[in-house]
Amino acid sequence: NRTNYILFYVPASTTFDRIACKTGGTFSGTASVRLGIYNNENYKPSTVLLDAGTVSCTASGTIYEITINQTLAEGWYWLAFNPQTVATTNNFAGGLNQVNGMMSMLSSTLTNAGTYTETGVTGAFATAGTLATGTNAPLVALRKS
């Protein structure tokens, strides 16, 4: 129930049709992961822009995506990743790369410069609460329409 927030920049108005995460090579079991997008305020996540719902992750090295229809104006935003139930080995991919045409907008090691965490988040996303500085972030990706 820890949300990871990952800062990203949209250089021009863009519509996205997928949001996704990827399990790591040692993932095993079943996890329910909520994905979303938050607005930015003073370079911190603030209000929910999109709660895309959850994906049920069940296999290692697999991309799990949710269909969305979200246009973002130029500016800074936060991707949100929250495993609401965890797998036996709850391992997710991280890093800056392309995942099957998905446009990744984060780095897995944005040490104190682009990731926050918030504990105790269950159910639907709400306005960001008490934030802690994060050091590693899971891979969350958006795909342009």
CSV table of C-alpha atoms in Angstrom, one decimal:
chain,number,residue,atom,x,y,z
A,1,ASN,CA,0.0,0.0,0.0
A,2,ARG,CA,2.9,2.4,-0.8
A,3,THR,CA,2.4,4.7,-3.7
A,4,ASN,CA,5.4,5.6,-5.8
A,5,TYR,CA,5.2,8.9,-7.6
A,6,ILE,CA,7.5,9.5,-10.6
A,7,LEU,CA,7.9,13.0,-12.1
A,8,PHE,CA,7.7,13.3,-15.8
A,9,TYR,CA,7.5,16.1,-18.4
A,10,VAL,CA,5.2,16.4,-21.4
A,11,PRO,CA,6.8,18.8,-23.9
A,12,ALA,CA,3.6,19.4,-26.0
A,13,SER,CA,0.0,18.6,-25.6
A,14,THR,CA,-0.3,14.8,-26.1
A,15,THR,CA,-3.0,12.2,-25.9
A,16,PHE,CA,-2.1,8.9,-24.3
A,17,ASP,CA,-4.1,5.6,-24.8
A,18,ARG,CA,-2.2,3.2,-22.4
A,19,ILE,CA,-0.6,3.3,-19.0
A,20,ALA,CA,1.4,0.2,-18.0
A,21,CYS,CA,3.8,-1.4,-15.6
A,22,LYS,CA,6.1,-4.4,-16.1
A,23,THR,CA,6.9,-7.2,-13.6
A,24,GLY,CA,10.5,-8.1,-13.0
A,25,GLY,CA,12.2,-11.4,-13.9
A,26,THR,CA,11.8,-12.9,-10.4
A,27,PHE,CA,8.2,-11.8,-9.9
A,28,SER,CA,6.0,-14.7,-8.7
A,29,GLY,CA,2.4,-14.9,-7.3
A,30,THR,CA,-0.4,-12.3,-7.9
A,31,ALA,CA,-0.4,-8.6,-7.2
A,32,SER,CA,-3.0,-5.9,-7.8
A,33,VAL,CA,-1.4,-2.7,-8.9
A,34,ARG,CA,-3.2,0.7,-9.2
A,35,LEU,CA,-1.9,3.1,-11.8
A,36,GLY,CA,-2.6,6.8,-12.4
A,37,ILE,CA,-1.4,10.3,-13.1
A,38,TYR,CA,-1.2,13.2,-10.6
A,39,ASN,CA,-1.0,16.9,-11.2
A,40,ASN,CA,2.1,18.7,-10.2
A,41,GLU,CA,2.3,21.5,-7.6
A,42,ASN,CA,5.7,22.9,-6.6
A,43,TYR,CA,7.4,19.8,-8.0
A,44,LYS,CA,5.3,17.5,-5.8
A,45,PRO,CA,2.3,15.3,-6.6
A,46,SER,CA,-0.9,17.1,-5.6
A,47,THR,CA,-4.4,16.1,-6.9
A,48,VAL,CA,-5.4,13.1,-9.0
A,49,LEU,CA,-5.7,13.7,-12.7
A,50,LEU,CA,-6.3,10.1,-13.6
A,51,ASP,CA,-7.0,7.0,-11.6
A,52,ALA,CA,-6.7,4.3,-14.3
A,53,GLY,CA,-7.8,1.5,-12.0
A,54,THR,CA,-5.9,-1.7,-11.3
A,55,VAL,CA,-4.1,-4.5,-13.2
A,56,SER,CA,-3.7,-8.0,-11.9
A,57,CYS,CA,-0.1,-9.0,-12.3
A,58,THR,CA,0.5,-12.8,-12.4
A,59,ALA,CA,3.6,-13.6,-14.4
A,60,SER,CA,7.3,-12.5,-14.4
A,61,GLY,CA,8.7,-10.3,-17.2
A,62,THR,CA,5.2,-9.3,-18.4
A,63,ILE,CA,3.7,-5.9,-19.3
A,64,TYR,CA,0.4,-5.1,-17.8
A,65,GLU,CA,-1.5,-2.2,-19.3
A,66,ILE,CA,-4.7,-0.3,-18.9
A,67,THR,CA,-6.5,1.4,-21.8
A,68,ILE,CA,-6.9,5.2,-21.1
A,69,ASN,CA,-7.9,8.3,-23.1
A,70,GLN,CA,-6.0,11.1,-21.4
A,71,THR,CA,-4.7,14.3,-23.0
A,72,LEU,CA,-2.0,16.1,-21.1
A,73,ALA,CA,-1.1,19.7,-21.8
A,74,GLU,CA,2.6,20.7,-21.8
A,75,GLY,CA,4.0,20.6,-18.3
A,76,TRP,CA,5.1,18.4,-15.4
A,77,TYR,CA,3.1,15.5,-14.0
A,78,TRP,CA,3.5,12.5,-11.7
A,79,LEU,CA,2.9,8.8,-12.6
A,80,ALA,CA,1.5,6.9,-9.7
A,81,PHE,CA,2.2,3.2,-9.0
A,82,ASN,CA,0.6,1.4,-6.0
A,83,PRO,CA,0.7,-2.3,-5.3
A,84,GLN,CA,-2.5,-2.8,-3.3
A,85,THR,CA,-1.9,-6.5,-2.8
A,86,VAL,CA,1.6,-7.9,-3.1
A,87,ALA,CA,2.8,-11.1,-4.8
A,88,THR,CA,4.9,-13.8,-3.1
A,89,THR,CA,8.0,-12.2,-4.8
A,90,ASN,CA,6.8,-8.7,-5.5
A,91,ASN,CA,9.4,-7.6,-8.1
A,92,PHE,CA,8.8,-4.9,-10.7
A,93,ALA,CA,10.9,-3.6,-13.6
A,94,GLY,CA,12.6,-0.3,-13.2
A,95,GLY,CA,14.6,1.9,-15.5
A,96,LEU,CA,14.6,4.3,-18.5
A,97,ASN,CA,13.7,2.3,-21.6
A,98,GLN,CA,11.1,1.6,-24.2
A,99,VAL,CA,8.7,-1.3,-23.4
A,100,ASN,CA,6.9,-2.7,-26.5
A,101,GLY,CA,6.3,0.8,-28.0
A,102,MET,CA,5.4,2.3,-24.6
A,103,MET,CA,7.0,5.7,-24.0
A,104,SER,CA,8.7,5.6,-20.6
A,105,MET,CA,9.1,8.9,-18.8
A,106,LEU,CA,11.1,8.0,-15.8
A,107,SER,CA,14.4,6.7,-14.4
A,108,SER,CA,14.6,3.9,-11.8
A,109,THR,CA,17.2,5.9,-9.8
A,110,LEU,CA,16.0,9.5,-9.6
A,111,THR,CA,17.7,9.9,-6.3
A,112,ASN,CA,15.8,12.6,-4.4
A,113,ALA,CA,15.1,14.4,-7.7
A,114,GLY,CA,11.9,13.1,-9.1
A,115,THR,CA,10.3,10.4,-7.0
A,116,TYR,CA,8.3,10.4,-3.8
A,117,THR,CA,6.5,7.7,-1.9
A,118,GLU,CA,3.4,7.8,0.3
A,119,THR,CA,2.5,4.9,2.6
A,120,GLY,CA,-1.0,3.7,3.7
A,121,VAL,CA,-2.7,4.3,0.4
A,122,THR,CA,-5.6,1.8,-0.2
A,123,GLY,CA,-8.4,1.8,-2.7
A,124,ALA,CA,-8.8,4.7,-5.2
A,125,PHE,CA,-6.2,7.4,-5.5
A,126,ALA,CA,-6.9,10.6,-3.6
A,127,THR,CA,-5.1,13.9,-3.1
A,128,ALA,CA,-1.5,13.2,-2.2
A,129,GLY,CA,-0.8,13.2,1.5
A,130,THR,CA,2.4,13.0,3.5
A,131,LEU,CA,5.3,12.4,1.1
A,132,ALA,CA,8.7,10.9,1.7
A,133,THR,CA,11.6,11.2,-0.7
A,134,GLY,CA,12.1,8.1,-2.8
A,135,THR,CA,15.2,6.7,-4.3
A,136,ASN,CA,14.0,4.0,-6.7
A,137,ALA,CA,10.9,3.8,-8.8
A,138,PRO,CA,9.2,1.0,-10.7
A,139,LEU,CA,8.8,1.3,-14.5
A,140,VAL,CA,5.5,3.0,-15.4
A,141,ALA,CA,4.9,3.9,-19.0
A,142,LEU,CA,2.5,5.8,-21.2
A,143,ARG,CA,1.8,5.2,-24.8
A,144,LYS,CA,0.9,8.0,-27.2
A,145,SER,CA,-2.3,7.6,-29.1
